[in-house]
XYZ file of C-alpha atoms in Angstrom:
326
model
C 0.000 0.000 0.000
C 0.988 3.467 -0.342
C 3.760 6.015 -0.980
C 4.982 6.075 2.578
C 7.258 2.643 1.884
C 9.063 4.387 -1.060
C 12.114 5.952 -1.100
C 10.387 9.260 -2.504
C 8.787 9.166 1.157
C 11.445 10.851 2.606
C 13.354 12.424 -0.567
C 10.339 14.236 -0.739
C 10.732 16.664 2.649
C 13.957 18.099 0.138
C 12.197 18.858 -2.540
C 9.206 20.627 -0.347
C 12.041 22.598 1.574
C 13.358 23.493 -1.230
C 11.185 24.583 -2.947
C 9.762 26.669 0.168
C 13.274 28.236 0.556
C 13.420 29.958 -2.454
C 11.286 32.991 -1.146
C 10.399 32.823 2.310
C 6.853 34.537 2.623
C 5.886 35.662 5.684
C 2.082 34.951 6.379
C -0.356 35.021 9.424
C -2.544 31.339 8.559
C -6.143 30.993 9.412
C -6.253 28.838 12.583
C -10.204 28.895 13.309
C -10.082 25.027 12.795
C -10.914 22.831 15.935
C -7.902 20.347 16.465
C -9.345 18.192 19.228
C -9.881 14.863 17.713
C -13.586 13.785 17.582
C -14.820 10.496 19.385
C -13.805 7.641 17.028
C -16.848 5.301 16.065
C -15.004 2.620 13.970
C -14.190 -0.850 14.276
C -10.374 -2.028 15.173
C -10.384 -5.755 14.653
C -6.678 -7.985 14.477
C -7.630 -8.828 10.905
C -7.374 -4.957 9.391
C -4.760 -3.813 12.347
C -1.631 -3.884 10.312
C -3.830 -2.091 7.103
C -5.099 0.367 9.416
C -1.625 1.400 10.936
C 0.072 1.767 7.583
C -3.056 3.174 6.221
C -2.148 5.933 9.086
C 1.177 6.723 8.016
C 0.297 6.620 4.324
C -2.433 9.337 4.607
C -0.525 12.039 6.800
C 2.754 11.351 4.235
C -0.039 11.784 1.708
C -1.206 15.220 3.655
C 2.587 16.449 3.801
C 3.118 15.820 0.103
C 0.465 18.330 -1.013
C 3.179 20.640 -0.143
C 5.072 19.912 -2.725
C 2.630 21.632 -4.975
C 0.124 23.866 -3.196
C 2.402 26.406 -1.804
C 3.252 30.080 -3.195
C 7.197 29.360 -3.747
C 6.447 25.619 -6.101
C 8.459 25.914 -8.728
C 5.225 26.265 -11.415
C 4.181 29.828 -9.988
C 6.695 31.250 -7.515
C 7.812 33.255 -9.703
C 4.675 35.144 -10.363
C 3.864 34.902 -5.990
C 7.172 36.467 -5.429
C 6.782 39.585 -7.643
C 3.181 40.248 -5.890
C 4.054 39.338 -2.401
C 6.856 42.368 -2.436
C 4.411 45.043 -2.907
C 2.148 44.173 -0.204
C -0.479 41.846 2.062
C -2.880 43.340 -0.562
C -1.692 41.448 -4.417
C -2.778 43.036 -7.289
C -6.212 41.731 -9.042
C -5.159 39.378 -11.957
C -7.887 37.043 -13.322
C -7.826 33.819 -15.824
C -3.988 34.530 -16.633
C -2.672 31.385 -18.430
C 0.176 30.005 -18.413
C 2.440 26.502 -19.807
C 4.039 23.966 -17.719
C 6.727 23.842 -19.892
C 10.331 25.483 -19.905
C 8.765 28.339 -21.310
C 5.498 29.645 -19.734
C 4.326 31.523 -22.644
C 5.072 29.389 -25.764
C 5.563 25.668 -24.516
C 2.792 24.242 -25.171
C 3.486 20.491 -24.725
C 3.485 19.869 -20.965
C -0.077 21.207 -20.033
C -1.169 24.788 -18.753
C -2.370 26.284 -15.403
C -4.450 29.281 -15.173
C -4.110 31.547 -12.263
C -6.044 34.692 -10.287
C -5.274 36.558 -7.566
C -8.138 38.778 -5.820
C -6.518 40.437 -2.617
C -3.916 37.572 -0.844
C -6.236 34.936 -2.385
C -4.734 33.431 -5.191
C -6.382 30.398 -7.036
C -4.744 27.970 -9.603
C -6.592 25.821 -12.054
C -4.139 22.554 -13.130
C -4.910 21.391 -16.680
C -2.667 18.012 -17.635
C 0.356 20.062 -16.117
C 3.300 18.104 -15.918
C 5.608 19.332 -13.329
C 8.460 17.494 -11.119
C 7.764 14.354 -12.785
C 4.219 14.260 -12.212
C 0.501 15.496 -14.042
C -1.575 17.949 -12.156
C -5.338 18.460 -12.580
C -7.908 20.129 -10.935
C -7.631 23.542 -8.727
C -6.264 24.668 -4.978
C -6.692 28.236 -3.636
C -4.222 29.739 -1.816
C -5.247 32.701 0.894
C -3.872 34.405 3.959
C -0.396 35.121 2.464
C 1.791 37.910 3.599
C 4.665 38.952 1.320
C 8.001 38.714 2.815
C 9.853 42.457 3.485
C 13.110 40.402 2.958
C 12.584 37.126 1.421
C 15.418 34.697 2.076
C 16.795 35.870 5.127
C 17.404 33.724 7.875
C 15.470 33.246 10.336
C 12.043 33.391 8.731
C 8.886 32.350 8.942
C 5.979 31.726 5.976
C 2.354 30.337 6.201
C -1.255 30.603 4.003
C -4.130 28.499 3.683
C -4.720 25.761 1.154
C -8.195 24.737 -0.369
C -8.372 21.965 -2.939
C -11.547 21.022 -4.942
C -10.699 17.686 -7.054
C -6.955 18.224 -6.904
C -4.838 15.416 -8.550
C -1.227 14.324 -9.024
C -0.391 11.307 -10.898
C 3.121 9.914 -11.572
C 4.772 6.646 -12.261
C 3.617 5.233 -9.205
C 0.736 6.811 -7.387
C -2.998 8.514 -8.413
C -3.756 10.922 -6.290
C -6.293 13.145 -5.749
C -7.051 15.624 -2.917
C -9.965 17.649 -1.792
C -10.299 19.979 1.878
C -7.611 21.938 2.924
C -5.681 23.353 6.193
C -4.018 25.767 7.703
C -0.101 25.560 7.129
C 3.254 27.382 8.635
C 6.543 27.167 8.358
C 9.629 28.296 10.128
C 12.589 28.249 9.305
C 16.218 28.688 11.117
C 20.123 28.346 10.649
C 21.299 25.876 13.314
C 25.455 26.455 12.495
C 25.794 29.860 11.895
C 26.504 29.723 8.669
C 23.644 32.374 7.128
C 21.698 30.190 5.636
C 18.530 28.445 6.580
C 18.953 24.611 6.999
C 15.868 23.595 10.402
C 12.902 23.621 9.460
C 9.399 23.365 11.502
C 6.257 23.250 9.699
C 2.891 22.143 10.505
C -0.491 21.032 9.563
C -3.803 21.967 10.611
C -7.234 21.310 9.284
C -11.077 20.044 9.464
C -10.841 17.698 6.928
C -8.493 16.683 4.384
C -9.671 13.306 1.986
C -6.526 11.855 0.571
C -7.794 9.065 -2.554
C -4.565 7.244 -3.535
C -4.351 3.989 -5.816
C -7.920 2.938 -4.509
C -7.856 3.849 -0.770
C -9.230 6.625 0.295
C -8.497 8.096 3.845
C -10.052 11.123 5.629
C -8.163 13.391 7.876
C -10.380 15.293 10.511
C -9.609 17.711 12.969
C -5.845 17.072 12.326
C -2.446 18.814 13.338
C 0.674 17.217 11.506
C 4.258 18.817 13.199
C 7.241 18.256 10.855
C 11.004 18.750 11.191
C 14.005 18.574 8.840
C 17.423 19.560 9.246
C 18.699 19.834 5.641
C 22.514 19.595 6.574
C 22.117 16.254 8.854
C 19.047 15.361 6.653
C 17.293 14.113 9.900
C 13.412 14.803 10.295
C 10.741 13.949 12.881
C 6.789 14.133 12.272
C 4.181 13.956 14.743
C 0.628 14.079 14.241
C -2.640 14.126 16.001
C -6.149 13.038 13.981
C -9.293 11.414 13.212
C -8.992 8.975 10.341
C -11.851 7.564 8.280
C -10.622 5.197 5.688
C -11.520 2.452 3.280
C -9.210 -0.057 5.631
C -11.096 0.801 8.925
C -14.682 1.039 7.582
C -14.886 3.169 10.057
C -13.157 5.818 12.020
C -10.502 6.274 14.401
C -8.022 8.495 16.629
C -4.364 8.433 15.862
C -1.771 9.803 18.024
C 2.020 9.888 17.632
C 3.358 8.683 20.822
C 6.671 8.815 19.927
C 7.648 11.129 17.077
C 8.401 9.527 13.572
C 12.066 9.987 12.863
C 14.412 9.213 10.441
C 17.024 10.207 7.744
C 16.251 11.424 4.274
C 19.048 9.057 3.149
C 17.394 6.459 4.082
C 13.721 4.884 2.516
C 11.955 4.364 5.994
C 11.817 6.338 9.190
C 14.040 4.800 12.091
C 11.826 4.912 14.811
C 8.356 6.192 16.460
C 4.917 4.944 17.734
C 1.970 5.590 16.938
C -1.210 4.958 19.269
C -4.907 4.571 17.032
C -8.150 3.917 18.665
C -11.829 3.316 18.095
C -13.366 3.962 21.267
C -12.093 0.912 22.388
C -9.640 -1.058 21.270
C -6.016 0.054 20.483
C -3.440 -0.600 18.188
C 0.230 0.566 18.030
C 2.573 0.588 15.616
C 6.147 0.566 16.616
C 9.252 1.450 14.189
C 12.291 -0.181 15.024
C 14.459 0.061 12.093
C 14.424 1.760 8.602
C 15.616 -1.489 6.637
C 13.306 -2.453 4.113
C 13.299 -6.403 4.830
C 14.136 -6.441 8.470
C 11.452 -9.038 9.305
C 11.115 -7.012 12.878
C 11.432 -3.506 11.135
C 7.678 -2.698 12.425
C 5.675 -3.985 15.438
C 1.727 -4.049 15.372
C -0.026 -5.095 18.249
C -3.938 -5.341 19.026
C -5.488 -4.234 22.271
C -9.169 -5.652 21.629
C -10.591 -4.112 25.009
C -7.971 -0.984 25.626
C -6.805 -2.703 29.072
C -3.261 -2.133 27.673
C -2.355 -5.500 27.525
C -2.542 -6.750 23.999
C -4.116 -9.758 22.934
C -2.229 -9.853 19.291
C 1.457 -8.891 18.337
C 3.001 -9.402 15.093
C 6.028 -8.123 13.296
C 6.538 -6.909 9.377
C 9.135 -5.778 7.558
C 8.556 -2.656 5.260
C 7.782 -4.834 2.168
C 5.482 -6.617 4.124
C 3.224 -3.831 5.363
C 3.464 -2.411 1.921
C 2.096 -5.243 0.664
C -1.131 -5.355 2.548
C-alpha cells in the first residue's frame, strides 16, 4: 500500500524545503479550525490492524506531500507569488492569466497549462494536464492568507497561508492521487550552524478535513495537526501528528496519536523509529518502528489491544515490504 514505503517518502521533505526556501513569505494562517480529535466510532479488529496502521502513516505522508505543490514558492508559480508578495499583504487583481508547464510559460505548449487569479492575498490555480516534477496535475487549490516577505530569504524566517483543494490530482509513475479539503499551514525556518543560511525547518499542519484518494484507498483526515522537522545539513526529520482517520481499511473511524515522534534520515527509505497509538473507542493498536531497513522481518511492530486494558491480545512483526504489501 501506499507512498509512505518508497524511497520518494522521505526524498520528498527536500524537494518541499526546497522549494519553500526559495522565497520565504511571511504569512499570518487561518487557525479557526478545531484540532481536538472527535470520538472515534469505527471498528479495530486484528484482521485490518496492520492495514489500518500503515493506512495511518500513508495518509498524513499523503497530507505532507500536497506541499510539494500547493504552496506560493512551487516551482510552477513562484515566480509570479514572489513579484506580488513584495508590494504588499494586498496582491494586485489578476484574473484567468494562463500560463504553460513547460520550460517556457508563454510558448511551450506540450506539458499542459495552469491558469491563475489573484483577488486580494487569495490566489487560485486551475491545473490542466500540467506536468511538473515528474508528475501530471489536474484540478484547482486556492491559496489565501499570504503575507509577502519584506526580505525574502533571510534567515530566520517564517511563511504560512491556507490551502483549499476542490478535485486536486497528481499522478506519476507510481501513485494517483487526488485531494480535496484543505488546512491551515506554517513554516519556520532557522540556521542551526551559523553559517547564514537556513537549513531547520518546523512546519505544521492543521485542518477540518483533508480526503486523501490514492491507488484505490481513500483516507479522511479530521480535525488534524501534523508537526514536521528537517534539518537539511544532517538530513534528519521527525513528524508527529494528532487526527481522526476515516478510511476504506477501517470502515470506520478512528483516533491516531504519535506517541513517539516519527524519525528518520532522508538518506534512508523508511523512518528509524516512532509509535503511533490509534483507537476506536475501544480497542487500540500501536505501531512501533524499530528500524528503517526495508526487509528487516522485525522492522515494524503491530499489536492489538481488543478491550484498551493495555495489555494486547495480538502482536506481530513486518518488515517494510510486508506492510506495503497489505
Amino acid at each position: 500500500m501506499s507512498f509512505i514505503h518508497r524511497k520518494g517518502f522521505v526524498t520528498l521533505y527536500c524537494r518541499i524545503f526546497l522549494a519553500l526556501f526559495v522565497a520565504m513569505l511571511v504569512a499570518c494562517g487561518d487557525s479557526s479550525d478545531n484540532n481536538t480529535p472527535t470520538t472515534a466510532t469505527g471498528t479495530l479488529t486484528s484482521s485490518n490492524a496492520a492495514r489500518v496502521a500503515d493506512e495511518t502513516l500513508a495518509a498524513t505522508t499523503g497530507a505532507l506531500g500536497a506541499i510539494e505543490f500547493a504552496n506560493p514558492d512551487a516551482v510552477l508559480f513562484g515566480g509570479v507569488v514572489r513579484q506580488q508578495s513584495q508590494q504588499a499583504k494586498a496582491f494586485s487583481t489578476r484574473t484567468s492569466t494562463t500560463l504553460f508547464c513547460g520550460l517556457d510559460p508563454l510558448t511551450d505548449t506540450g506539458n499542459g497549462s495552469f491558469t491563475y487569479g489573484i483577488t486580494g492575498d487569495t490566489i487560485t490555480i486551475t491545473f490542466n494536464s500540467c506536468q511538473l516534477a515528474g508528475a501530471t496535475l489536474n484540478g484547482d487549490f486556492t491559496l489565501s492568507n499570504i503575507i509577502g516577505s519584506q526580505n525574502p530569504g533571510v534567515c530566520p524566517t517564517a511563511s504560512s497561508f491556507s490551502v483549499a483543494f476542490n478535485n486536486f490530482s497528481y499522478t506519476d509513475a507510481t501513485t494517483n492521487t487526488a485531494i480535496n479539503g484543505g488546512y491551515d499551514y506554517t513554516l519556520i525556518a532557522t540556521d542551526s550552524n551559523n553559517d547564514l543560511v537556513c537549513d531547520n525547518f518546523v512546519h505544521t499542519l492543521k485542518g477540518a478535513s483533508l480526503t486523501i484518494m490514492a491507488n484505490g484507498e481513500t483516507s479522511t483526515l479530521s480535525n488534524f495537526t501534523i508537526d514536521n522537522t528537517i534539518n537539511l545539513d544532517t538530513g534528519n526529520y521527525t513528524t508527529s501528528h494528532n487526527l481522526t482517520l476515516s478510511s476504506t481499511a477501517v470502515a470506520g473511524t478512528v483516533n491516531a496519536q504519535t506517541t513517539t515522534p516519527i524519525s528518520g534520515n532522508i538518506a534512508n527509505a523508511h523512518p528509524d523509529s516512532g509509535a503511533i497509538s490509534i483507537t476506536d473507542g475501544t480497542a487500540i493498536v500501536t505501531i512501533t518502528i524499530n528500524s528503517n531497513v526495508s526487509d528487516d522481518p522485525n522492522a515494524v511492530t503491530i499489536t492489538f489491544d481488543t478491550d484498551g486494558n493495555g495489555t494486547p491480545e495480538e502482536t506481530k512483526n513486518y518488515s517494510w515490504d510486508a506492510l506495503a504489501a497489505l
